[in-house]
mmCIF file of C-alpha atoms and ligand atoms in Angstrom:
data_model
loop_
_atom_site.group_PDB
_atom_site.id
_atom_site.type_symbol
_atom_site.label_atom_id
_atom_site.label_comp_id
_atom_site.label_asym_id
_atom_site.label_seq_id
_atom_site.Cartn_x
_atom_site.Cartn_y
_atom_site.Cartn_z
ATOM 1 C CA UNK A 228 14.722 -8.226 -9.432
ATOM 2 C CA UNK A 229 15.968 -5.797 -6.887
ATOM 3 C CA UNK A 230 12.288 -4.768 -5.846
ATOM 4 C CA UNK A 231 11.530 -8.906 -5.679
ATOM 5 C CA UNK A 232 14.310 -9.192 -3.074
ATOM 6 C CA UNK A 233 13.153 -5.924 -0.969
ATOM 7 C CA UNK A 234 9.476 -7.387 -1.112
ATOM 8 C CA UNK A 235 10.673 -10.677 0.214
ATOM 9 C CA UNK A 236 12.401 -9.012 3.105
ATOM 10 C CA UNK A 237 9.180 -7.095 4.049
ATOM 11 C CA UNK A 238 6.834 -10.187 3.526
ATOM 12 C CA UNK A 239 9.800 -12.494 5.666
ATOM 13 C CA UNK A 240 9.435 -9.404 8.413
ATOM 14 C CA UNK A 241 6.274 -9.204 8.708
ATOM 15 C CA UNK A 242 5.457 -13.053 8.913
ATOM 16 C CA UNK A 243 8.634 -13.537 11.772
ATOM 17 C CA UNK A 244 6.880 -11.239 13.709
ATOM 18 C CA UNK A 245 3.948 -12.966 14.012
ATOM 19 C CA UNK A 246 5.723 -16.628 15.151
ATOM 20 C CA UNK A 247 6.174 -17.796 18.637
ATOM 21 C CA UNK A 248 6.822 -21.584 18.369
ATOM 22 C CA UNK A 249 9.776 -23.565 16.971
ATOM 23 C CA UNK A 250 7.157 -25.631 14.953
ATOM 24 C CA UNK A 251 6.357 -22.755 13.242
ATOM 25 C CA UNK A 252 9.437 -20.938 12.847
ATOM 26 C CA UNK A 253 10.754 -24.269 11.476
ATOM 27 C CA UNK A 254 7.733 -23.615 8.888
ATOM 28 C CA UNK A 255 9.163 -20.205 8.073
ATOM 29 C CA UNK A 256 12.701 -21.240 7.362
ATOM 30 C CA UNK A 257 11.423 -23.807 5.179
ATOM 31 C CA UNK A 258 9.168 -21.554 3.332
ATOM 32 C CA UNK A 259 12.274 -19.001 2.960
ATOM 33 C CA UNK A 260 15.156 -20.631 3.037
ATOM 34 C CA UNK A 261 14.033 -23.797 1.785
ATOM 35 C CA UNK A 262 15.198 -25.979 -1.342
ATOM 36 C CA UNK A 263 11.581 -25.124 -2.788
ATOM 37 C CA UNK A 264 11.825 -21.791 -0.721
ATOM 38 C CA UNK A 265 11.360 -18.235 -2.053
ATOM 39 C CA UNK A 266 14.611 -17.146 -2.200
ATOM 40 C CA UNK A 267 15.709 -20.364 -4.227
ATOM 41 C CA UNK A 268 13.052 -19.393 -6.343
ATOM 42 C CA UNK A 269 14.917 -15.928 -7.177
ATOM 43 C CA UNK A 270 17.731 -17.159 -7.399
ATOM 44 C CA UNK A 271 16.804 -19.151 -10.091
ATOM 45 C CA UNK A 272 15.393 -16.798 -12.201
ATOM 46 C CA UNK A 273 19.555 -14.985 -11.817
ATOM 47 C CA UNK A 274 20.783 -17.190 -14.998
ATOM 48 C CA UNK A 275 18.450 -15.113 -17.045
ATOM 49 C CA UNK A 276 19.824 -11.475 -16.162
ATOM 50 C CA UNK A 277 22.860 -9.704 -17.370
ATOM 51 C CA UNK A 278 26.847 -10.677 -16.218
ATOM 52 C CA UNK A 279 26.558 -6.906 -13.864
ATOM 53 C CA UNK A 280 23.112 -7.336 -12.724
ATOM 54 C CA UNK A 281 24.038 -11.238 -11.836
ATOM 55 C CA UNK A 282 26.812 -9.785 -9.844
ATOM 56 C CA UNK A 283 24.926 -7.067 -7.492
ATOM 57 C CA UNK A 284 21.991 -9.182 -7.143
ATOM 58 C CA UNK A 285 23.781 -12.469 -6.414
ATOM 59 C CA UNK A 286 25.336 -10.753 -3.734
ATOM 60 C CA UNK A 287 22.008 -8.905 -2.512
ATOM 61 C CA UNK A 288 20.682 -12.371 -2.307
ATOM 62 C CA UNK A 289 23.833 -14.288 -0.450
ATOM 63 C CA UNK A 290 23.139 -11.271 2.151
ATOM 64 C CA UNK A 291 19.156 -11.532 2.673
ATOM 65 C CA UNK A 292 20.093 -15.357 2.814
ATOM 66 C CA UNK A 293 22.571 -14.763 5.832
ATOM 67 C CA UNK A 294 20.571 -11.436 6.911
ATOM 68 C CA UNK A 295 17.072 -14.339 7.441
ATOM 69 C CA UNK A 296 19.599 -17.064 8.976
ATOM 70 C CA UNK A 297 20.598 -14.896 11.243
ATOM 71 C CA UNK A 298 17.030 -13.694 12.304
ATOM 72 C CA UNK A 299 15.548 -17.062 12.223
ATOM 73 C CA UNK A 300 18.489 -17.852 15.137
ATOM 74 C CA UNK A 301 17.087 -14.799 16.936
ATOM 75 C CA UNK A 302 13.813 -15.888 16.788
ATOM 76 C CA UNK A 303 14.902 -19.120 18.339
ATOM 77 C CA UNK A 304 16.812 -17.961 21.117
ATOM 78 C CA UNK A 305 13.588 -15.722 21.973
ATOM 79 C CA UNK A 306 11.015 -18.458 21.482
ATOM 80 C CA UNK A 307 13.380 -20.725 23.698
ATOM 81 C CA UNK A 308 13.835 -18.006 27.007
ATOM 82 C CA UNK A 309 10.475 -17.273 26.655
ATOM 83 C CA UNK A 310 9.098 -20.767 27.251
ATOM 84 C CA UNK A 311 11.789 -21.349 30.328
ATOM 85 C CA UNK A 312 10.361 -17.658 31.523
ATOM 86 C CA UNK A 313 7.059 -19.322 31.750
ATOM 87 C CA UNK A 314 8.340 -22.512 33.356
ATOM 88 C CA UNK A 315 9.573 -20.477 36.131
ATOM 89 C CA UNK A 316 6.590 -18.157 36.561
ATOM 90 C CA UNK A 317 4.607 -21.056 36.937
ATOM 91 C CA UNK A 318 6.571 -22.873 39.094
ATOM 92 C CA UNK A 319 7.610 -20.259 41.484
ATOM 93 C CA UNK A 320 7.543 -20.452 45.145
ATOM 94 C CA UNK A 321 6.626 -17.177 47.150
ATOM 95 C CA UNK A 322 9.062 -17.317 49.860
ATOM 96 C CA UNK A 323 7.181 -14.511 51.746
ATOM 97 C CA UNK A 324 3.921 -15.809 51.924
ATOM 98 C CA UNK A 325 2.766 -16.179 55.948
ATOM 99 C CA UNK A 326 1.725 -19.119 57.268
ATOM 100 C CA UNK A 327 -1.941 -19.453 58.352
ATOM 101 C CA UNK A 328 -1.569 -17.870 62.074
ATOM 102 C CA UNK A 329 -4.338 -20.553 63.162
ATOM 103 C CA UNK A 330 -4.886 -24.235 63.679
ATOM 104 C CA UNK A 331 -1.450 -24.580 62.195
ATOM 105 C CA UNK A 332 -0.380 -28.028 63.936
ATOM 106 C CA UNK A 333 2.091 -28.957 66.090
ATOM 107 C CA UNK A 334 4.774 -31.837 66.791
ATOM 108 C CA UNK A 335 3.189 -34.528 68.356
ATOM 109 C CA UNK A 336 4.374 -35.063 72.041
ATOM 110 C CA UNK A 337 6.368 -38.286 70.876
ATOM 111 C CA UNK A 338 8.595 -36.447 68.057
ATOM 112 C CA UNK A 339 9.018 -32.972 70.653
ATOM 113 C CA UNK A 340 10.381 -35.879 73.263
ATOM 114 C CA UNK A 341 12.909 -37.456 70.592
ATOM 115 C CA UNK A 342 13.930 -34.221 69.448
ATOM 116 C CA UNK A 343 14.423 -32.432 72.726
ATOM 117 C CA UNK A 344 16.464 -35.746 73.734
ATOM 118 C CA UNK A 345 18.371 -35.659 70.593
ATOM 119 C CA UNK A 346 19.457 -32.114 71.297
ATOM 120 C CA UNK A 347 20.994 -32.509 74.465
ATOM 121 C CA UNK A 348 23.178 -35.371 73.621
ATOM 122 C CA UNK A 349 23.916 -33.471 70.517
ATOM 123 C CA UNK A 350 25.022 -30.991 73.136
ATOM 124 C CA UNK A 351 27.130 -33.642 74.995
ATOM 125 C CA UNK A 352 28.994 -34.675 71.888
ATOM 126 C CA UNK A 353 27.055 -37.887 70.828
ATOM 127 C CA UNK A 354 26.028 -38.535 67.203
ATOM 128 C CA UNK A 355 22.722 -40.218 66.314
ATOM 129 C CA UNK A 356 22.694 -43.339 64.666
ATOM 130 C CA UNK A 357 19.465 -45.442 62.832
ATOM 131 C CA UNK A 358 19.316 -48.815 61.860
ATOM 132 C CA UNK A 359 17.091 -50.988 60.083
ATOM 133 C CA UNK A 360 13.632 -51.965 61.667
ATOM 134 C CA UNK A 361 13.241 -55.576 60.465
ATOM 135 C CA UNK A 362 16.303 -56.795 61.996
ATOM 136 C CA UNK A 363 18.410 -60.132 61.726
ATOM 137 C CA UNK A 364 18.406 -62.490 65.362
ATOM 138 C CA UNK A 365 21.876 -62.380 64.999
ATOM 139 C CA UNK A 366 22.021 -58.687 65.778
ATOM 140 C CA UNK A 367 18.465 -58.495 67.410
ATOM 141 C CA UNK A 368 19.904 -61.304 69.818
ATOM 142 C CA UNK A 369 23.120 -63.144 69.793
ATOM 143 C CA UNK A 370 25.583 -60.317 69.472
ATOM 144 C CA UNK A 371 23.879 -59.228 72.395
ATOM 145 C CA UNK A 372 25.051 -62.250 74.261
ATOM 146 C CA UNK A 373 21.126 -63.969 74.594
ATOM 147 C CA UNK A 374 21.807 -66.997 72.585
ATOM 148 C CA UNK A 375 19.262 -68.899 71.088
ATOM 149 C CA UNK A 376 17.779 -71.253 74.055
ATOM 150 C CA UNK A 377 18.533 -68.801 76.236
ATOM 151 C CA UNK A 378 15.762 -68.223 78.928
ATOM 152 C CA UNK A 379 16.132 -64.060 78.353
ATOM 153 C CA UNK A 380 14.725 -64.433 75.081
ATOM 154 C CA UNK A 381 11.387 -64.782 76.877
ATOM 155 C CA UNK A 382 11.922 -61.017 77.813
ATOM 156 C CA UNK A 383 11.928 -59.971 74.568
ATOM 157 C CA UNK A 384 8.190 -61.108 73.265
ATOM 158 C CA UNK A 385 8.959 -61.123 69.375
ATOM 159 C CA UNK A 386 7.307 -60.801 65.965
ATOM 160 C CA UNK A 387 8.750 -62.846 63.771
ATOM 161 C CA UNK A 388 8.750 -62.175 59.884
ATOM 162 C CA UNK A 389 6.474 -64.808 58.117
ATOM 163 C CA UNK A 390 7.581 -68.448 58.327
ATOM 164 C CA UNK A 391 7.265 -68.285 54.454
ATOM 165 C CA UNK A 392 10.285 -65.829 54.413
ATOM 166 C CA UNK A 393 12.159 -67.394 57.465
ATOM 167 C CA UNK A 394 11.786 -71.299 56.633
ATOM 168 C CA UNK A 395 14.755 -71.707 54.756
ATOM 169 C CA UNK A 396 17.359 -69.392 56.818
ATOM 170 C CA UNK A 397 19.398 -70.488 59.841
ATOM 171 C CA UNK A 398 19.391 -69.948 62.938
ATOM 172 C CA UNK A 399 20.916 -66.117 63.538
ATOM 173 C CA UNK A 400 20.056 -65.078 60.231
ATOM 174 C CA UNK A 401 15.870 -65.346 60.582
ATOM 175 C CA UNK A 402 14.655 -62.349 60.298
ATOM 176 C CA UNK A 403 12.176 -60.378 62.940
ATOM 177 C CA UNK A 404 11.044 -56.830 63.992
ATOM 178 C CA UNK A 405 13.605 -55.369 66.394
ATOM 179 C CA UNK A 406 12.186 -55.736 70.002
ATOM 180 C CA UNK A 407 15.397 -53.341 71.198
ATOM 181 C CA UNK A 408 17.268 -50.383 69.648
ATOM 182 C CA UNK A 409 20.320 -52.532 71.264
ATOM 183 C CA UNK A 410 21.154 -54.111 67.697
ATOM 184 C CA UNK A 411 22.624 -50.615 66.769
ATOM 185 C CA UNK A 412 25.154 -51.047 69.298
ATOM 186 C CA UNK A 413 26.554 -54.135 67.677
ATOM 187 C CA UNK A 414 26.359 -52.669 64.009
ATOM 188 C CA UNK A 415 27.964 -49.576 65.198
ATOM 189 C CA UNK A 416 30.958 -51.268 67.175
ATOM 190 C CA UNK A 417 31.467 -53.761 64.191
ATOM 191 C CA UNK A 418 31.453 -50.688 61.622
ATOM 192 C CA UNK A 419 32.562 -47.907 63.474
ATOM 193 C CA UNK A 420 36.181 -46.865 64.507
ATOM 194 C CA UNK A 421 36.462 -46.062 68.392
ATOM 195 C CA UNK A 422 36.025 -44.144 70.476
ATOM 196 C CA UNK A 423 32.186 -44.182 69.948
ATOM 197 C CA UNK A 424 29.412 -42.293 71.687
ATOM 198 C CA UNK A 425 25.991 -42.318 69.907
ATOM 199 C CA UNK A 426 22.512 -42.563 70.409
ATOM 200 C CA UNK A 427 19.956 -44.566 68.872
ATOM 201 C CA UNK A 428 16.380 -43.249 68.584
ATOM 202 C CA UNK A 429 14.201 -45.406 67.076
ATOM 203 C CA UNK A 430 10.616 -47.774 67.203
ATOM 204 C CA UNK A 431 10.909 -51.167 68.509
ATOM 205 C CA UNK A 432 8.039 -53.842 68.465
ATOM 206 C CA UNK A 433 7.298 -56.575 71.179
ATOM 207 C CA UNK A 434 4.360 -59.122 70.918
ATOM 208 C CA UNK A 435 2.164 -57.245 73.933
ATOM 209 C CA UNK A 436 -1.084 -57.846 75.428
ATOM 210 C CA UNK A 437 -2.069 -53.850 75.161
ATOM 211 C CA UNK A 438 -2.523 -51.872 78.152
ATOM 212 C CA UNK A 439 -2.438 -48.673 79.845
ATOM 213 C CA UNK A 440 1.870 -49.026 79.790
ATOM 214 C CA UNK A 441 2.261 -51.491 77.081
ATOM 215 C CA UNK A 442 1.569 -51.465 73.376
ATOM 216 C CA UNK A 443 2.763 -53.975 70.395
ATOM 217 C CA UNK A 444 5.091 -51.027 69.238
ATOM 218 C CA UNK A 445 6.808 -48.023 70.669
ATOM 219 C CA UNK A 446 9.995 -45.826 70.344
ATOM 220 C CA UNK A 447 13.500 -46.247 72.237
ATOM 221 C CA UNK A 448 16.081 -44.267 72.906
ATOM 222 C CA UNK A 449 19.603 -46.210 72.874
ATOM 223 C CA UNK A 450 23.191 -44.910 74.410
ATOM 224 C CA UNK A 451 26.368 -46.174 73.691
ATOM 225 C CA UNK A 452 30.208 -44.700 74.441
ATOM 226 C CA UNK A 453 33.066 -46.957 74.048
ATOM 227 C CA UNK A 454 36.892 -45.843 73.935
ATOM 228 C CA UNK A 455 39.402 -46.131 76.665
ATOM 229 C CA UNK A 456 39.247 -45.933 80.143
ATOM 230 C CA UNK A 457 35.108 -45.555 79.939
ATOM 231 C CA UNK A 458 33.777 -45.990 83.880
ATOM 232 C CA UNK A 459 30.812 -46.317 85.501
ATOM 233 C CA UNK A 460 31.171 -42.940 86.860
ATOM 234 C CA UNK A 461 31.100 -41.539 83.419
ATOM 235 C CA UNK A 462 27.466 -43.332 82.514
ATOM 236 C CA UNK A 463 26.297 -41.950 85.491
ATOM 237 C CA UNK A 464 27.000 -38.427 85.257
ATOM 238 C CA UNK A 465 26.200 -38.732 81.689
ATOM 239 C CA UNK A 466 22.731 -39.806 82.655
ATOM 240 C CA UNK A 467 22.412 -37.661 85.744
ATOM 241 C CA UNK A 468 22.989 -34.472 83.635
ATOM 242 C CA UNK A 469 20.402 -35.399 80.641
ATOM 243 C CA UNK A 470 17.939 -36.239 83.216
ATOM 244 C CA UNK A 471 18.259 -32.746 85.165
ATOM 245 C CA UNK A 472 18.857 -31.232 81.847
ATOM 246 C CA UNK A 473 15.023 -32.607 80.409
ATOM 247 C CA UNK A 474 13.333 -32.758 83.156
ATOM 248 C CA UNK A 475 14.367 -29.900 85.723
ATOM 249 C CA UNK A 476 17.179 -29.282 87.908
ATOM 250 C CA UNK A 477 15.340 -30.708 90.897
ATOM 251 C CA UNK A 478 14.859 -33.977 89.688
ATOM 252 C CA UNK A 479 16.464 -36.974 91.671
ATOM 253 C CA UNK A 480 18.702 -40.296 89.610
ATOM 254 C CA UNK A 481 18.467 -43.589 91.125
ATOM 255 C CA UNK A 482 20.146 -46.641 89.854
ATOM 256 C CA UNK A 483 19.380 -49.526 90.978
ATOM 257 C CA UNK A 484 21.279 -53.171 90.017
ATOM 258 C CA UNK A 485 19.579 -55.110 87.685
ATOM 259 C CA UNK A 486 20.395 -57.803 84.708
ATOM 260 C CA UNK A 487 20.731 -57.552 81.288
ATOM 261 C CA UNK A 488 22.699 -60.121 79.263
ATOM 262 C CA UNK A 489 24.935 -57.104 77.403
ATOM 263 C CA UNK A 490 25.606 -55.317 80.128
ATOM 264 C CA UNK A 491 27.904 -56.055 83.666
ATOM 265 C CA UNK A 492 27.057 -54.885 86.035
ATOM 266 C CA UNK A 493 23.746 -54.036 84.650
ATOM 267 C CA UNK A 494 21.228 -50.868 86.572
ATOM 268 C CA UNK A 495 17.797 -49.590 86.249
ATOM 269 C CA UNK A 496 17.163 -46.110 86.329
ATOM 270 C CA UNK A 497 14.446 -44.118 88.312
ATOM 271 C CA UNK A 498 13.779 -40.437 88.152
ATOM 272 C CA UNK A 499 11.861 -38.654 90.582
ATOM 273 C CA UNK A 500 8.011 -38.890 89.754
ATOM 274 C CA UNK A 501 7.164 -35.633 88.137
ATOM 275 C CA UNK A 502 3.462 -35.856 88.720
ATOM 276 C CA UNK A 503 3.967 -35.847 92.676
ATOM 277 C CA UNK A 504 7.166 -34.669 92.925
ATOM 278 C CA UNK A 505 8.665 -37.461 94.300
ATOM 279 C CA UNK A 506 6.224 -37.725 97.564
ATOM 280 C CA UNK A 507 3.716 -39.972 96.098
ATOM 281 C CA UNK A 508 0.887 -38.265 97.011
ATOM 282 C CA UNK A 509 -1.050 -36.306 94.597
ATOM 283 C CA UNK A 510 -4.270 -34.042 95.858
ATOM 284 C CA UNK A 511 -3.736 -36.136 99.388
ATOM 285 C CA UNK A 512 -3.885 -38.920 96.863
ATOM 286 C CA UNK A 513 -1.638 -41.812 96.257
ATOM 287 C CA UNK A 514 0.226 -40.491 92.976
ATOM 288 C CA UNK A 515 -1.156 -42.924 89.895
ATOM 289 C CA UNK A 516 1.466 -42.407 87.731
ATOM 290 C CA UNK A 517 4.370 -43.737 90.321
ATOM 291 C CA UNK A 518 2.162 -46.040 92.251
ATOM 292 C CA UNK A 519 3.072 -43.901 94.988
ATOM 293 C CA UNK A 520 6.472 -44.910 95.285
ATOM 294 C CA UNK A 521 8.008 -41.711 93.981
ATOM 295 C CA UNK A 522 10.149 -43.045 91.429
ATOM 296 C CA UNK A 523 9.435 -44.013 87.696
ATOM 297 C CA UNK A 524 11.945 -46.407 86.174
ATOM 298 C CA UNK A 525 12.661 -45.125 83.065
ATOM 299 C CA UNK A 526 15.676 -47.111 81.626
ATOM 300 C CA UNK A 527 18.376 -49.689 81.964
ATOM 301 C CA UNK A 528 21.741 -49.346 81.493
ATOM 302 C CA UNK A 529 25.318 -50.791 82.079
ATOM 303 C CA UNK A 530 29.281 -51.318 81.728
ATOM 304 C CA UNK A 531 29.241 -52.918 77.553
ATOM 305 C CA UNK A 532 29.619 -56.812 78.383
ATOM 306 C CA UNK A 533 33.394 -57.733 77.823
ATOM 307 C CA UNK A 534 31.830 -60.797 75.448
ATOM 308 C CA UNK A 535 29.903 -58.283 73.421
ATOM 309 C CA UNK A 536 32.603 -55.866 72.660
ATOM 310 C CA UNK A 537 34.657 -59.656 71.978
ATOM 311 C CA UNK A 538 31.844 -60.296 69.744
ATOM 312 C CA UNK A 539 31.749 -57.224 67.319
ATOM 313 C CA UNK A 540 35.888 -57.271 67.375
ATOM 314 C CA UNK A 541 36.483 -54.736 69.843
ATOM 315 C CA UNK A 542 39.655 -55.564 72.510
ATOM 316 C CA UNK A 543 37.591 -55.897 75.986
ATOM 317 C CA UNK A 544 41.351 -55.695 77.745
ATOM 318 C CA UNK A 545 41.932 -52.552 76.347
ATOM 319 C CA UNK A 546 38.572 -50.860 76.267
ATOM 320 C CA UNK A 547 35.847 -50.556 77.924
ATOM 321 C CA UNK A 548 31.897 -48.872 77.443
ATOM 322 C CA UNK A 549 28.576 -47.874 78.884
ATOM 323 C CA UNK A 550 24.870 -48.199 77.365
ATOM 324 C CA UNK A 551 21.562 -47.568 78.177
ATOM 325 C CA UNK A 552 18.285 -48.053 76.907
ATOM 326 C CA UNK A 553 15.122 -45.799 77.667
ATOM 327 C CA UNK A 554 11.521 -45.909 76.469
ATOM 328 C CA UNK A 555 11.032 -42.273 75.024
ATOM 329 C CA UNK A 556 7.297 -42.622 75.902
ATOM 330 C CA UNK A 557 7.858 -43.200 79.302
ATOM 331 C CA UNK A 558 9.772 -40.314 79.242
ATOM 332 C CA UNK A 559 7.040 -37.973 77.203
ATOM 333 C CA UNK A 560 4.546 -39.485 79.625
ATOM 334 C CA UNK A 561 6.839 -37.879 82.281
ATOM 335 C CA UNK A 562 7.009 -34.395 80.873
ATOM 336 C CA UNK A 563 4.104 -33.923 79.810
ATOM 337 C CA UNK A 564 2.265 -35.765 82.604
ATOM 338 C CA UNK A 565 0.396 -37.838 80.773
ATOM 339 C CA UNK A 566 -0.911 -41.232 82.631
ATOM 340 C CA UNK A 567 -1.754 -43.541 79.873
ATOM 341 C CA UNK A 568 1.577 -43.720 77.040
ATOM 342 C CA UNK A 569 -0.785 -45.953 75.060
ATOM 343 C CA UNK A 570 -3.082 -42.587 74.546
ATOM 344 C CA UNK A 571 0.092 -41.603 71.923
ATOM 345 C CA UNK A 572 -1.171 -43.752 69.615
ATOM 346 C CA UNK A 573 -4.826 -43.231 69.631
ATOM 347 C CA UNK A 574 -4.882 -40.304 67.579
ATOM 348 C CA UNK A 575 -6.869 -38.487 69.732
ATOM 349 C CA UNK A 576 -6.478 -34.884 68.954
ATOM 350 C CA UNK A 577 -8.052 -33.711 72.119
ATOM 351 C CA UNK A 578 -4.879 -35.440 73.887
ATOM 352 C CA UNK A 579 -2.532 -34.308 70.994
ATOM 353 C CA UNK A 580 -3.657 -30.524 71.172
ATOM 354 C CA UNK A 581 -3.245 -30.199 75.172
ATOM 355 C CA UNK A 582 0.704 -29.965 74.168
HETATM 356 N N1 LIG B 1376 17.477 -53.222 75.309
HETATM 357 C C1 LIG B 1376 16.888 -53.158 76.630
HETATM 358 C C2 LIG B 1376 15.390 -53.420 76.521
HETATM 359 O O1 LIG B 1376 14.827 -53.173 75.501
HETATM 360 C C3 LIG B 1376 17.139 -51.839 77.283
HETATM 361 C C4 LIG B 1376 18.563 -51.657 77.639
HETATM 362 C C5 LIG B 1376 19.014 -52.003 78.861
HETATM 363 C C6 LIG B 1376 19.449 -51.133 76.718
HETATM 364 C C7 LIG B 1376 20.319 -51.864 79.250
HETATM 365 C C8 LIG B 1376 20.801 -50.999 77.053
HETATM 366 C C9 LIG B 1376 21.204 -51.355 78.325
HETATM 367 O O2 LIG B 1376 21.689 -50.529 76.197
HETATM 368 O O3 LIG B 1376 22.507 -51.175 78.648
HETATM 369 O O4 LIG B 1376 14.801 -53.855 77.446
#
């Protein structure tokens, strides 16, 4: 009986050994430790042998039993790192593999001009906001104090989403793609706790005939500080210093008065032309890109309109706020001195790659 039990151990051994799947070691215990198993089979055959050798081999056999449980655990703890071991060979990443060194892309001029933006408000304590894209008239519009009827909705040549969609919302709710990043402002001020100062990057879309400074979609840059005692003064250094700050030290801020329903009193702002330098001349040339006037406008601006800051909640008595909107593309067009900001979208690598 005793040499029965050592065989078992040495045929249980040898076929562990050769099992590396839970399927299979399930097999084994089954096969061993089984109600049919081996060792049941043994133990069976115990009622026939003598009171002492019951004893001794009763107890040989409770130990092999605990002495394979215990292996067949083993064997499962193995089988189980082993398969996360290969998960992870197989899925690692080698951090200190090099990039290519050529042809290995670059940002393309509209994303550098966003970011670089982005960076030096960041540096001048703003945060930057998003909003949604397909946009409600009520914050596209209203909010902003252009009411529907109002002849300054003409400005803003819109898409509207499908009548299908629109037909059976009011007016202020119908929905449209944002022709302004201005509908921030109002979802920040109605959301936000003051002071605020953010900007707004973003793509805006306006129903455009297409050409050479106007395309059906583009990207926008919006500004907006509220909190007490907010001046004029402050929008103007504010937009003084990011100018300088982007586009060289030498570069001349004008504002000049303008209208825009949120904003009183309302400016434009030129910068210097960077092609010419501000002369208008280029190769004894009148400079294309400024018309040779020396100045590019590149964004409005303006005290918050008390009704607005009414509108979204906010005490006009008490405080007070500056915005400003500029096209980033007129801006990349700036710095990087291209003439056409429609040639952004054309995909034209030979444009792309010059940057
Ligand atoms: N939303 C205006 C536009 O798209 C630009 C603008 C002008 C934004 C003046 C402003 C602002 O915040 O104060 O034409």
């Amino acid at each position: 009986m005793e040499d029965k039990l050592k065989q078992l151990e040495q045929d249980f051994q040898a076929a562990l050994k050769g099992i590396n799947t839970p399927e299979a070691l399930k097999e084994l215990e089954n096969e061993y430790l089984g109600k049919k198993g081996k060792l049941k089979a043994i133990l069976w055959g115990i009622k026939d042998l003598s009171i002492e050798e019951k004893k001794t081999i009763g107890v040989a056999a409770n130990e092999l039993r605990d002495s394979f449980t215990s292996a067949l655990a083993g064997a499962e703890a193995d089988i189980e790192s082993a398969y996360y071991k290969e998960i992870e060979a197989g899925q690692a990443i080698d951090v200190t593999i090099g990039y290519p060194s050529k042809n290995r892309g670059h940002k393309h001029p509209l994303s550098h001009t966003t970011e670089l933006l982005e960076d030096i408000f960041i540096s001048l304590g703003f945060k930057v906001e998003d909003g949604p894209q397909i946009e409600d008239e009520e914050h596209n519009f209203d909010k902003l104090n252009i009411p529907h009827n109002h002849p300054a909705r003409d400005v803003w040549d819109t898409f509207w989403i499908s009548d299908d969609i629109n037909k059976d919302k009011s007016i202020g709710e119908r929905l449209l793609l944002r022709t302004h990043t201005s509908p921030v402002q109002i979802r920040t001020m109605m959301s936000q706790e003051l002071p605020i100062k953010i900007i707004v990057p973003g793509r805006v879309y306006r129903y455009e005939q297409e050409d050479a400074r106007h395309t059906c979609n583009f990207y926008q840059l919006e500004g907006l500080v509220v909190g007490e005692g907010v001046t004029f003064g402050d929008l103007k250094w504010t937009l003084d210093t990011v100018m300088k700050d982007l586009l060289g030290e030498k570069t001349e801020v004008r504002f000049r008065p303008s209208i825009f329903p949120f904003t009183e009193p309302s400016a434009e702002v030129d910068v210097s032309c960077q092609i010419c330098s501000g002369s208008g001349e280029k190769n004894k040339k009148r400079c294309s890109m400024c018309s040779g006037t020396g100045w590019v406008e590149l964004l409005g601006s303006g005290m918050v309109h008390p009704k607005v800051l009414e509108y979204c909640g906010i005490d006009s008595t008490k405080y007070s706020g500056f915005a400003f909107g500029m096209g980033i593309d007129r801006i990349a067009a700036q710095r990087f001195g291209v003439s056409s900001s429609r040639m952004f979208y054309q995909n034209k690598l030979k444009l792309n790659e010059q940057f």
